[in-house]
């Protein structure tokens, strides 16, 4: 999640730690502590999947002096960038869009690709009712499209960027009952993928956009809805998820973390850890070209943020 999801201008920090043998609370400046961070509006949910992986890694860094683990969560991309820049967070798991922003603002470096939910890539699909008025992007003018939330890669940043690149002018509506200007595309945030599908199915939104994975997932798009929809545009695939580290992380810790994650897919002890870590299949290396493509995605973040800043 990469946008400010709090109310008003308040940026909240959730500091979550636990106390078990050899794992005790410590400050962010403690050289014996490895800190993993996440941008989140649901810290309890993310804590559950981060904790097993952090414990697994810390146990394999004891010879390097790492004896403690800590989880820090921020509700905005801006705050996480500050934490990385200050050295308060060592390691982050995020989407490529988020990674591009964190690299640009804090110098955070890509480490590995994460096969989140057994997938290395995904892409955005735009869809509408088969018998509806929207058959192509240009048909969205004067219409409403349902999106997930202002932090989503495939259900906000990428589709809005595609609309901007097509010469359309997206404007945020307070709700789907508003009527967008005739020369603009109104979009509404509905928080969950199933809500996107439901609004389109009921004709309350003329189109929706989310990932191809959501399209195939029954609890995100029930089959009875899917039968009534058609995909009118697909965007190019992007990397599903990545691991990053702060720019000045001790090189020995960086190498060790990379090695631990790379071999985790072949370690029977890591299977429940990987499953908890968003059903990750494995981690693998990113080529220099792949890294640059991700870093270059900051232009998408910047264009969308500037276009929609009041």
PDB file of C-alpha atoms in Angstrom:
ATOM      1  CA  UNK A   1       0.000   0.000   0.000  1.00  0.00           C
ATOM      2  CA  UNK A   2       1.564   3.223  -0.956  1.00  0.00           C
ATOM      3  CA  UNK A   3      -0.798   6.084  -0.369  1.00  0.00           C
ATOM      4  CA  UNK A   4      -1.794   7.967   2.738  1.00  0.00           C
ATOM      5  CA  UNK A   5      -4.746   6.006   4.060  1.00  0.00           C
ATOM      6  CA  UNK A   6      -5.194   7.904   7.347  1.00  0.00           C
ATOM      7  CA  UNK A   7      -7.751  10.622   7.912  1.00  0.00           C
ATOM      8  CA  UNK A   8      -6.611  14.175   7.390  1.00  0.00           C
ATOM      9  CA  UNK A   9      -2.900  14.833   7.322  1.00  0.00           C
ATOM     10  CA  UNK A  10      -2.095  12.637  10.296  1.00  0.00           C
ATOM     11  CA  UNK A  11       0.488   9.946   9.616  1.00  0.00           C
ATOM     12  CA  UNK A  12       0.285   7.147  12.119  1.00  0.00           C
ATOM     13  CA  UNK A  13       3.034   4.734  13.038  1.00  0.00           C
ATOM     14  CA  UNK A  14       2.291   1.302  14.384  1.00  0.00           C
ATOM     15  CA  UNK A  15       5.168  -0.248  16.283  1.00  0.00           C
ATOM     16  CA  UNK A  16       4.656  -3.915  16.841  1.00  0.00           C
ATOM     17  CA  UNK A  17       7.073  -6.141  18.711  1.00  0.00           C
ATOM     18  CA  UNK A  18       6.940  -9.331  20.680  1.00  0.00           C
ATOM     19  CA  UNK A  19       8.782 -10.900  23.544  1.00  0.00           C
ATOM     20  CA  UNK A  20       9.842 -14.540  23.339  1.00  0.00           C
ATOM     21  CA  UNK A  21      13.178 -16.156  24.239  1.00  0.00           C
ATOM     22  CA  UNK A  22      15.942 -14.121  22.587  1.00  0.00           C
ATOM     23  CA  UNK A  23      13.400 -11.685  21.047  1.00  0.00           C
ATOM     24  CA  UNK A  24      12.870  -8.567  23.105  1.00  0.00           C
ATOM     25  CA  UNK A  25      11.795  -5.027  22.421  1.00  0.00           C
ATOM     26  CA  UNK A  26      14.554  -2.745  21.216  1.00  0.00           C
ATOM     27  CA  UNK A  27      14.955   0.700  19.716  1.00  0.00           C
ATOM     28  CA  UNK A  28      15.320   1.198  15.985  1.00  0.00           C
ATOM     29  CA  UNK A  29      18.969   2.183  16.483  1.00  0.00           C
ATOM     30  CA  UNK A  30      19.862  -1.084  18.242  1.00  0.00           C
ATOM     31  CA  UNK A  31      22.543  -2.792  16.105  1.00  0.00           C
ATOM     32  CA  UNK A  32      21.336  -6.178  17.337  1.00  0.00           C
ATOM     33  CA  UNK A  33      17.830  -5.652  15.955  1.00  0.00           C
ATOM     34  CA  UNK A  34      16.588  -6.360  12.439  1.00  0.00           C
ATOM     35  CA  UNK A  35      13.549  -4.225  11.609  1.00  0.00           C
ATOM     36  CA  UNK A  36      11.070  -5.100   8.877  1.00  0.00           C
ATOM     37  CA  UNK A  37       8.581  -2.463   7.767  1.00  0.00           C
ATOM     38  CA  UNK A  38       5.256  -2.389   5.939  1.00  0.00           C
ATOM     39  CA  UNK A  39       2.972   0.331   4.649  1.00  0.00           C
ATOM     40  CA  UNK A  40      -0.397  -0.753   5.957  1.00  0.00           C
ATOM     41  CA  UNK A  41      -3.893   0.311   6.921  1.00  0.00           C
ATOM     42  CA  UNK A  42      -4.409  -3.102   8.552  1.00  0.00           C
ATOM     43  CA  UNK A  43      -1.442  -3.649  10.913  1.00  0.00           C
ATOM     44  CA  UNK A  44      -2.933  -6.664  12.680  1.00  0.00           C
ATOM     45  CA  UNK A  45      -3.291  -8.517   9.387  1.00  0.00           C
ATOM     46  CA  UNK A  46       0.209  -7.678   8.209  1.00  0.00           C
ATOM     47  CA  UNK A  47       1.790  -8.392  11.583  1.00  0.00           C
ATOM     48  CA  UNK A  48       0.539 -11.980  11.332  1.00  0.00           C
ATOM     49  CA  UNK A  49       2.350 -12.638   8.091  1.00  0.00           C
ATOM     50  CA  UNK A  50       5.487 -10.594   8.816  1.00  0.00           C
ATOM     51  CA  UNK A  51       6.292 -12.097  12.216  1.00  0.00           C
ATOM     52  CA  UNK A  52       7.055 -15.709  11.135  1.00  0.00           C
ATOM     53  CA  UNK A  53       9.344 -14.545   8.323  1.00  0.00           C
ATOM     54  CA  UNK A  54      11.175 -12.078  10.551  1.00  0.00           C
ATOM     55  CA  UNK A  55      11.725 -14.745  13.207  1.00  0.00           C
ATOM     56  CA  UNK A  56      12.989 -17.176  10.555  1.00  0.00           C
ATOM     57  CA  UNK A  57      15.514 -14.637   9.270  1.00  0.00           C
ATOM     58  CA  UNK A  58      16.695 -13.408  12.672  1.00  0.00           C
ATOM     59  CA  UNK A  59      17.414 -16.960  13.817  1.00  0.00           C
ATOM     60  CA  UNK A  60      19.803 -17.282  10.866  1.00  0.00           C
ATOM     61  CA  UNK A  61      21.645 -14.040  11.596  1.00  0.00           C
ATOM     62  CA  UNK A  62      22.726 -14.651  15.174  1.00  0.00           C
ATOM     63  CA  UNK A  63      26.346 -15.147  14.153  1.00  0.00           C
ATOM     64  CA  UNK A  64      26.218 -11.619  12.720  1.00  0.00           C
ATOM     65  CA  UNK A  65      25.026 -10.213  16.036  1.00  0.00           C
ATOM     66  CA  UNK A  66      21.310 -10.031  15.205  1.00  0.00           C
ATOM     67  CA  UNK A  67      19.322 -11.333  18.165  1.00  0.00           C
ATOM     68  CA  UNK A  68      16.111  -9.328  18.019  1.00  0.00           C
ATOM     69  CA  UNK A  69      13.321  -8.687  15.542  1.00  0.00           C
ATOM     70  CA  UNK A  70      10.935  -5.771  15.275  1.00  0.00           C
ATOM     71  CA  UNK A  71       8.046  -4.852  12.992  1.00  0.00           C
ATOM     72  CA  UNK A  72       7.262  -1.229  12.184  1.00  0.00           C
ATOM     73  CA  UNK A  73       4.257  -0.146  10.184  1.00  0.00           C
ATOM     74  CA  UNK A  74       3.430   3.208   8.639  1.00  0.00           C
ATOM     75  CA  UNK A  75       0.173   4.313   7.067  1.00  0.00           C
ATOM     76  CA  UNK A  76       1.747   6.196   4.182  1.00  0.00           C
ATOM     77  CA  UNK A  77       4.485   5.855   1.627  1.00  0.00           C
ATOM     78  CA  UNK A  78       5.878   9.194   2.771  1.00  0.00           C
ATOM     79  CA  UNK A  79       6.332   8.043   6.351  1.00  0.00           C
ATOM     80  CA  UNK A  80       7.927   4.750   5.333  1.00  0.00           C
ATOM     81  CA  UNK A  81      10.402   6.656   3.179  1.00  0.00           C
ATOM     82  CA  UNK A  82      11.317   8.738   6.237  1.00  0.00           C
ATOM     83  CA  UNK A  83      11.815   5.617   8.363  1.00  0.00           C
ATOM     84  CA  UNK A  84      14.089   4.062   5.743  1.00  0.00           C
ATOM     85  CA  UNK A  85      16.081   7.272   5.299  1.00  0.00           C
ATOM     86  CA  UNK A  86      16.616   7.557   9.072  1.00  0.00           C
ATOM     87  CA  UNK A  87      17.678   3.926   9.376  1.00  0.00           C
ATOM     88  CA  UNK A  88      14.674   3.039  11.532  1.00  0.00           C
ATOM     89  CA  UNK A  89      13.600   0.294   9.101  1.00  0.00           C
ATOM     90  CA  UNK A  90      16.023  -2.154   7.492  1.00  0.00           C
ATOM     91  CA  UNK A  91      13.859  -4.239   5.196  1.00  0.00           C
ATOM     92  CA  UNK A  92      10.508  -3.746   3.440  1.00  0.00           C
ATOM     93  CA  UNK A  93       8.230  -6.012   1.419  1.00  0.00           C
ATOM     94  CA  UNK A  94       6.132  -4.080  -1.106  1.00  0.00           C
ATOM     95  CA  UNK A  95       4.691  -3.717  -4.590  1.00  0.00           C
ATOM     96  CA  UNK A  96       6.882  -2.395  -7.422  1.00  0.00           C
ATOM     97  CA  UNK A  97       4.977   0.898  -7.445  1.00  0.00           C
ATOM     98  CA  UNK A  98       5.714   1.373  -3.740  1.00  0.00           C
ATOM     99  CA  UNK A  99       9.303   0.270  -4.272  1.00  0.00           C
ATOM    100  CA  UNK A 100       9.827   2.918  -6.937  1.00  0.00           C
ATOM    101  CA  UNK A 101       8.643   5.646  -4.559  1.00  0.00           C
ATOM    102  CA  UNK A 102      10.732   4.402  -1.621  1.00  0.00           C
ATOM    103  CA  UNK A 103      13.819   4.217  -3.823  1.00  0.00           C
ATOM    104  CA  UNK A 104      13.267   7.731  -5.164  1.00  0.00           C
ATOM    105  CA  UNK A 105      12.662   9.316  -1.760  1.00  0.00           C
ATOM    106  CA  UNK A 106      14.937   7.303   0.545  1.00  0.00           C
ATOM    107  CA  UNK A 107      17.424   5.533  -1.698  1.00  0.00           C
ATOM    108  CA  UNK A 108      16.083   2.110  -0.688  1.00  0.00           C
ATOM    109  CA  UNK A 109      17.505  -0.665  -2.868  1.00  0.00           C
ATOM    110  CA  UNK A 110      15.749  -3.588  -4.499  1.00  0.00           C
ATOM    111  CA  UNK A 111      16.909  -6.935  -3.165  1.00  0.00           C
ATOM    112  CA  UNK A 112      14.787  -9.724  -4.670  1.00  0.00           C
ATOM    113  CA  UNK A 113      11.562 -10.496  -6.465  1.00  0.00           C
ATOM    114  CA  UNK A 114       8.882 -12.074  -4.280  1.00  0.00           C
ATOM    115  CA  UNK A 115       6.572 -14.685  -5.814  1.00  0.00           C
ATOM    116  CA  UNK A 116       3.593 -13.471  -3.815  1.00  0.00           C
ATOM    117  CA  UNK A 117       0.685 -15.904  -3.919  1.00  0.00           C
ATOM    118  CA  UNK A 118       2.749 -18.126  -6.218  1.00  0.00           C
ATOM    119  CA  UNK A 119       2.905 -15.429  -8.900  1.00  0.00           C
ATOM    120  CA  UNK A 120       5.857 -13.494 -10.316  1.00  0.00           C
ATOM    121  CA  UNK A 121       3.840 -10.997 -12.392  1.00  0.00           C
ATOM    122  CA  UNK A 122       0.344  -9.588 -12.728  1.00  0.00           C
ATOM    123  CA  UNK A 123      -1.452  -6.995 -14.787  1.00  0.00           C
ATOM    124  CA  UNK A 124      -4.471  -4.694 -14.775  1.00  0.00           C
ATOM    125  CA  UNK A 125      -7.697  -5.577 -16.567  1.00  0.00           C
ATOM    126  CA  UNK A 126     -10.455  -3.064 -17.349  1.00  0.00           C
ATOM    127  CA  UNK A 127     -13.901  -4.631 -17.579  1.00  0.00           C
ATOM    128  CA  UNK A 128     -17.532  -3.669 -18.124  1.00  0.00           C
ATOM    129  CA  UNK A 129     -20.905  -5.287 -18.727  1.00  0.00           C
ATOM    130  CA  UNK A 130     -21.033  -7.114 -22.045  1.00  0.00           C
ATOM    131  CA  UNK A 131     -24.143  -5.174 -23.020  1.00  0.00           C
ATOM    132  CA  UNK A 132     -22.920  -1.906 -21.497  1.00  0.00           C
ATOM    133  CA  UNK A 133     -21.845   1.344 -23.130  1.00  0.00           C
ATOM    134  CA  UNK A 134     -18.120   1.013 -22.377  1.00  0.00           C
ATOM    135  CA  UNK A 135     -16.133  -0.985 -24.945  1.00  0.00           C
ATOM    136  CA  UNK A 136     -12.835   0.914 -24.862  1.00  0.00           C
ATOM    137  CA  UNK A 137     -11.011   3.434 -22.672  1.00  0.00           C
ATOM    138  CA  UNK A 138     -12.307   6.400 -24.638  1.00  0.00           C
ATOM    139  CA  UNK A 139     -15.882   5.349 -23.821  1.00  0.00           C
ATOM    140  CA  UNK A 140     -15.210   6.139 -20.145  1.00  0.00           C
ATOM    141  CA  UNK A 141     -15.580   9.886 -20.735  1.00  0.00           C
ATOM    142  CA  UNK A 142     -18.566  11.074 -18.725  1.00  0.00           C
ATOM    143  CA  UNK A 143     -18.797   7.674 -17.034  1.00  0.00           C
ATOM    144  CA  UNK A 144     -17.817   6.153 -13.658  1.00  0.00           C
ATOM    145  CA  UNK A 145     -15.130   3.543 -13.036  1.00  0.00           C
ATOM    146  CA  UNK A 146     -14.818   1.696  -9.717  1.00  0.00           C
ATOM    147  CA  UNK A 147     -11.319   1.302  -8.244  1.00  0.00           C
ATOM    148  CA  UNK A 148     -10.013  -0.287  -5.048  1.00  0.00           C
ATOM    149  CA  UNK A 149      -8.150   2.318  -2.992  1.00  0.00           C
ATOM    150  CA  UNK A 150      -5.481   5.015  -3.411  1.00  0.00           C
ATOM    151  CA  UNK A 151      -2.715   2.553  -2.562  1.00  0.00           C
ATOM    152  CA  UNK A 152      -3.403  -0.137  -5.130  1.00  0.00           C
ATOM    153  CA  UNK A 153      -1.026  -0.820  -8.006  1.00  0.00           C
ATOM    154  CA  UNK A 154      -3.365  -2.641 -10.407  1.00  0.00           C
ATOM    155  CA  UNK A 155      -6.618  -1.074  -9.185  1.00  0.00           C
ATOM    156  CA  UNK A 156      -5.509   2.560  -8.968  1.00  0.00           C
ATOM    157  CA  UNK A 157      -2.061   3.690 -10.098  1.00  0.00           C
ATOM    158  CA  UNK A 158      -1.784   1.664 -13.296  1.00  0.00           C
ATOM    159  CA  UNK A 159      -5.365   2.161 -14.556  1.00  0.00           C
ATOM    160  CA  UNK A 160      -5.375   5.884 -13.749  1.00  0.00           C
ATOM    161  CA  UNK A 161      -2.009   6.259 -15.474  1.00  0.00           C
ATOM    162  CA  UNK A 162      -3.397   4.439 -18.528  1.00  0.00           C
ATOM    163  CA  UNK A 163      -6.344   6.823 -18.636  1.00  0.00           C
ATOM    164  CA  UNK A 164      -4.063   9.855 -18.384  1.00  0.00           C
ATOM    165  CA  UNK A 165      -1.844   8.498 -21.153  1.00  0.00           C
ATOM    166  CA  UNK A 166      -4.941   8.055 -23.330  1.00  0.00           C
ATOM    167  CA  UNK A 167      -5.820  11.733 -22.962  1.00  0.00           C
ATOM    168  CA  UNK A 168      -8.607  11.194 -20.447  1.00  0.00           C
ATOM    169  CA  UNK A 169      -9.030  13.309 -17.315  1.00  0.00           C
ATOM    170  CA  UNK A 170      -9.860  11.223 -14.233  1.00  0.00           C
ATOM    171  CA  UNK A 171     -11.567  12.981 -11.322  1.00  0.00           C
ATOM    172  CA  UNK A 172     -12.301  11.534  -7.908  1.00  0.00           C
ATOM    173  CA  UNK A 173     -15.962  11.368  -6.909  1.00  0.00           C
ATOM    174  CA  UNK A 174     -17.180  11.260  -3.326  1.00  0.00           C
ATOM    175  CA  UNK A 175     -19.425   8.312  -4.162  1.00  0.00           C
ATOM    176  CA  UNK A 176     -21.012   6.521  -7.097  1.00  0.00           C
ATOM    177  CA  UNK A 177     -24.168   8.649  -6.848  1.00  0.00           C
ATOM    178  CA  UNK A 178     -22.284  11.686  -8.119  1.00  0.00           C
ATOM    179  CA  UNK A 179     -22.350  12.491 -11.812  1.00  0.00           C
ATOM    180  CA  UNK A 180     -18.938  13.152 -13.370  1.00  0.00           C
ATOM    181  CA  UNK A 181     -18.430  16.058 -15.778  1.00  0.00           C
ATOM    182  CA  UNK A 182     -19.250  15.040 -19.345  1.00  0.00           C
ATOM    183  CA  UNK A 183     -15.646  15.538 -20.465  1.00  0.00           C
ATOM    184  CA  UNK A 184     -14.017  13.645 -17.571  1.00  0.00           C
ATOM    185  CA  UNK A 185     -13.889  10.135 -16.091  1.00  0.00           C
ATOM    186  CA  UNK A 186     -15.268   9.858 -12.580  1.00  0.00           C
ATOM    187  CA  UNK A 187     -13.710   7.252 -10.323  1.00  0.00           C
ATOM    188  CA  UNK A 188     -14.767   5.997  -6.910  1.00  0.00           C
ATOM    189  CA  UNK A 189     -12.841   4.022  -4.312  1.00  0.00           C
ATOM    190  CA  UNK A 190     -14.768   1.033  -2.951  1.00  0.00           C
ATOM    191  CA  UNK A 191     -12.007  -0.655  -0.892  1.00  0.00           C
ATOM    192  CA  UNK A 192     -12.570  -4.297  -1.893  1.00  0.00           C
ATOM    193  CA  UNK A 193     -12.389  -6.101  -5.219  1.00  0.00           C
ATOM    194  CA  UNK A 194     -15.792  -7.707  -4.700  1.00  0.00           C
ATOM    195  CA  UNK A 195     -17.252  -4.211  -4.297  1.00  0.00           C
ATOM    196  CA  UNK A 196     -15.797  -3.193  -7.658  1.00  0.00           C
ATOM    197  CA  UNK A 197     -17.437  -6.195  -9.305  1.00  0.00           C
ATOM    198  CA  UNK A 198     -20.746  -5.596  -7.526  1.00  0.00           C
ATOM    199  CA  UNK A 199     -21.010  -1.944  -8.569  1.00  0.00           C
ATOM    200  CA  UNK A 200     -20.366  -2.844 -12.197  1.00  0.00           C
ATOM    201  CA  UNK A 201     -22.807  -5.758 -12.044  1.00  0.00           C
ATOM    202  CA  UNK A 202     -25.560  -3.516 -10.654  1.00  0.00           C
ATOM    203  CA  UNK A 203     -24.871  -0.774 -13.182  1.00  0.00           C
ATOM    204  CA  UNK A 204     -23.806   1.679 -10.474  1.00  0.00           C
ATOM    205  CA  UNK A 205     -20.393   1.971 -12.145  1.00  0.00           C
ATOM    206  CA  UNK A 206     -19.857   1.673 -15.879  1.00  0.00           C
ATOM    207  CA  UNK A 207     -16.525  -0.126 -15.554  1.00  0.00           C
ATOM    208  CA  UNK A 208     -14.039  -1.492 -13.067  1.00  0.00           C
ATOM    209  CA  UNK A 209     -10.331  -2.246 -12.963  1.00  0.00           C
ATOM    210  CA  UNK A 210      -8.249  -4.643 -10.911  1.00  0.00           C
ATOM    211  CA  UNK A 211      -5.683  -7.386 -11.515  1.00  0.00           C
ATOM    212  CA  UNK A 212      -5.962 -10.482 -13.685  1.00  0.00           C
ATOM    213  CA  UNK A 213      -5.563 -12.478 -10.460  1.00  0.00           C
ATOM    214  CA  UNK A 214      -8.687 -10.813  -9.057  1.00  0.00           C
ATOM    215  CA  UNK A 215     -10.516 -11.583 -12.304  1.00  0.00           C
ATOM    216  CA  UNK A 216      -9.901 -15.299 -11.765  1.00  0.00           C
ATOM    217  CA  UNK A 217     -10.594 -15.331  -8.021  1.00  0.00           C
ATOM    218  CA  UNK A 218     -14.121 -16.398  -7.092  1.00  0.00           C
ATOM    219  CA  UNK A 219     -14.370 -14.333  -3.907  1.00  0.00           C
ATOM    220  CA  UNK A 220     -13.239 -11.234  -5.793  1.00  0.00           C
ATOM    221  CA  UNK A 221     -15.309 -11.856  -8.920  1.00  0.00           C
ATOM    222  CA  UNK A 222     -18.069 -14.485  -8.594  1.00  0.00           C
ATOM    223  CA  UNK A 223     -18.607 -16.614 -11.696  1.00  0.00           C
ATOM    224  CA  UNK A 224     -22.154 -15.324 -12.149  1.00  0.00           C
ATOM    225  CA  UNK A 225     -20.748 -11.791 -12.405  1.00  0.00           C
ATOM    226  CA  UNK A 226     -17.869 -12.828 -14.661  1.00  0.00           C
ATOM    227  CA  UNK A 227     -20.298 -14.320 -17.167  1.00  0.00           C
ATOM    228  CA  UNK A 228     -21.855 -10.868 -17.608  1.00  0.00           C
ATOM    229  CA  UNK A 229     -18.560  -8.981 -17.964  1.00  0.00           C
ATOM    230  CA  UNK A 230     -16.034  -8.563 -20.730  1.00  0.00           C
ATOM    231  CA  UNK A 231     -12.458  -7.302 -20.496  1.00  0.00           C
ATOM    232  CA  UNK A 232     -12.019  -4.332 -22.818  1.00  0.00           C
ATOM    233  CA  UNK A 233      -8.370  -3.556 -22.043  1.00  0.00           C
ATOM    234  CA  UNK A 234      -5.332  -5.255 -20.523  1.00  0.00           C
ATOM    235  CA  UNK A 235      -2.212  -3.408 -19.392  1.00  0.00           C
ATOM    236  CA  UNK A 236       1.342  -4.794 -19.638  1.00  0.00           C
ATOM    237  CA  UNK A 237       2.404  -7.098 -16.786  1.00  0.00           C
ATOM    238  CA  UNK A 238       4.505  -5.854 -13.882  1.00  0.00           C
ATOM    239  CA  UNK A 239       6.457  -7.628 -11.149  1.00  0.00           C
ATOM    240  CA  UNK A 240       4.088  -8.876  -8.447  1.00  0.00           C
ATOM    241  CA  UNK A 241       6.101  -7.927  -5.344  1.00  0.00           C
ATOM    242  CA  UNK A 242       9.642  -7.177  -4.179  1.00  0.00           C
ATOM    243  CA  UNK A 243      11.875  -7.050  -1.123  1.00  0.00           C
ATOM    244  CA  UNK A 244      13.859  -3.856  -0.469  1.00  0.00           C
ATOM    245  CA  UNK A 245      16.519  -2.812   2.020  1.00  0.00           C
ATOM    246  CA  UNK A 246      17.613   0.614   3.195  1.00  0.00           C
ATOM    247  CA  UNK A 247      20.493   2.085   1.252  1.00  0.00           C
ATOM    248  CA  UNK A 248      23.016   1.970   4.105  1.00  0.00           C
ATOM    249  CA  UNK A 249      22.213  -1.460   5.530  1.00  0.00           C
ATOM    250  CA  UNK A 250      25.369  -3.284   6.626  1.00  0.00           C
ATOM    251  CA  UNK A 251      26.591  -5.156   3.508  1.00  0.00           C
ATOM    252  CA  UNK A 252      27.071  -8.368   5.503  1.00  0.00           C
ATOM    253  CA  UNK A 253      23.453  -8.235   6.692  1.00  0.00           C
ATOM    254  CA  UNK A 254      22.245  -7.463   3.178  1.00  0.00           C
ATOM    255  CA  UNK A 255      24.124 -10.445   1.730  1.00  0.00           C
ATOM    256  CA  UNK A 256      22.895 -12.738   4.477  1.00  0.00           C
ATOM    257  CA  UNK A 257      19.272 -11.625   4.095  1.00  0.00           C
ATOM    258  CA  UNK A 258      19.473 -12.180   0.355  1.00  0.00           C
ATOM    259  CA  UNK A 259      20.945 -15.650   0.851  1.00  0.00           C
ATOM    260  CA  UNK A 260      18.357 -16.667   3.448  1.00  0.00           C
ATOM    261  CA  UNK A 261      15.462 -15.602   1.252  1.00  0.00           C
ATOM    262  CA  UNK A 262      16.878 -17.204  -1.895  1.00  0.00           C
ATOM    263  CA  UNK A 263      17.244 -20.601  -0.231  1.00  0.00           C
ATOM    264  CA  UNK A 264      13.948 -20.446   1.663  1.00  0.00           C
ATOM    265  CA  UNK A 265      12.048 -22.001  -1.239  1.00  0.00           C
ATOM    266  CA  UNK A 266      14.120 -25.179  -0.876  1.00  0.00           C
ATOM    267  CA  UNK A 267      14.035 -25.307   2.935  1.00  0.00           C
ATOM    268  CA  UNK A 268      11.295 -27.572   4.382  1.00  0.00           C
ATOM    269  CA  UNK A 269      11.406 -25.536   7.607  1.00  0.00           C
ATOM    270  CA  UNK A 270      10.511 -22.424   5.632  1.00  0.00           C
ATOM    271  CA  UNK A 271       7.319 -23.816   4.078  1.00  0.00           C
ATOM    272  CA  UNK A 272       4.925 -22.592   6.793  1.00  0.00           C
ATOM    273  CA  UNK A 273       6.857 -19.323   6.957  1.00  0.00           C
ATOM    274  CA  UNK A 274       6.514 -18.740   3.217  1.00  0.00           C
ATOM    275  CA  UNK A 275       2.843 -19.671   3.320  1.00  0.00           C
ATOM    276  CA  UNK A 276       2.250 -17.130   6.081  1.00  0.00           C
ATOM    277  CA  UNK A 277       4.245 -14.558   4.105  1.00  0.00           C
ATOM    278  CA  UNK A 278       1.373 -14.005   1.658  1.00  0.00           C
ATOM    279  CA  UNK A 279       1.619 -17.543   0.282  1.00  0.00           C
ATOM    280  CA  UNK A 280       5.021 -16.835  -1.238  1.00  0.00           C
ATOM    281  CA  UNK A 281       6.384 -19.581  -3.489  1.00  0.00           C
ATOM    282  CA  UNK A 282       9.978 -18.362  -3.526  1.00  0.00           C
ATOM    283  CA  UNK A 283      12.267 -15.390  -4.038  1.00  0.00           C
ATOM    284  CA  UNK A 284      14.525 -14.888  -7.032  1.00  0.00           C
ATOM    285  CA  UNK A 285      17.003 -12.361  -8.360  1.00  0.00           C
ATOM    286  CA  UNK A 286      16.055  -9.323 -10.401  1.00  0.00           C
ATOM    287  CA  UNK A 287      18.156  -8.476 -13.438  1.00  0.00           C
ATOM    288  CA  UNK A 288      19.615  -5.013 -13.765  1.00  0.00           C
ATOM    289  CA  UNK A 289      17.024  -4.269 -16.453  1.00  0.00           C
ATOM    290  CA  UNK A 290      14.158  -5.433 -14.225  1.00  0.00           C
ATOM    291  CA  UNK A 291      15.403  -3.265 -11.375  1.00  0.00           C
ATOM    292  CA  UNK A 292      15.618  -0.208 -13.600  1.00  0.00           C
ATOM    293  CA  UNK A 293      12.104  -0.812 -14.948  1.00  0.00           C
ATOM    294  CA  UNK A 294      10.808  -0.855 -11.373  1.00  0.00           C
ATOM    295  CA  UNK A 295      12.739   2.255 -10.387  1.00  0.00           C
ATOM    296  CA  UNK A 296      11.379   3.984 -13.504  1.00  0.00           C
ATOM    297  CA  UNK A 297       7.823   3.303 -12.315  1.00  0.00           C
ATOM    298  CA  UNK A 298       8.242   6.335 -10.069  1.00  0.00           C
ATOM    299  CA  UNK A 299       7.232   8.403 -13.097  1.00  0.00           C
ATOM    300  CA  UNK A 300       3.808   6.709 -12.886  1.00  0.00           C
ATOM    301  CA  UNK A 301       3.482   7.552  -9.194  1.00  0.00           C
ATOM    302  CA  UNK A 302       4.556  11.133  -9.795  1.00  0.00           C
ATOM    303  CA  UNK A 303       2.265  11.691 -12.783  1.00  0.00           C
ATOM    304  CA  UNK A 304      -0.810  10.251 -11.049  1.00  0.00           C
ATOM    305  CA  UNK A 305      -0.153  12.046  -7.758  1.00  0.00           C
ATOM    306  CA  UNK A 306       0.364  15.388  -9.490  1.00  0.00           C
ATOM    307  CA  UNK A 307      -2.653  14.978 -11.769  1.00  0.00           C
ATOM    308  CA  UNK A 308      -4.964  14.264  -8.852  1.00  0.00           C
ATOM    309  CA  UNK A 309      -3.575  16.680  -6.276  1.00  0.00           C
ATOM    310  CA  UNK A 310      -6.215  19.363  -5.594  1.00  0.00           C
TER     311      UNK A 310
END
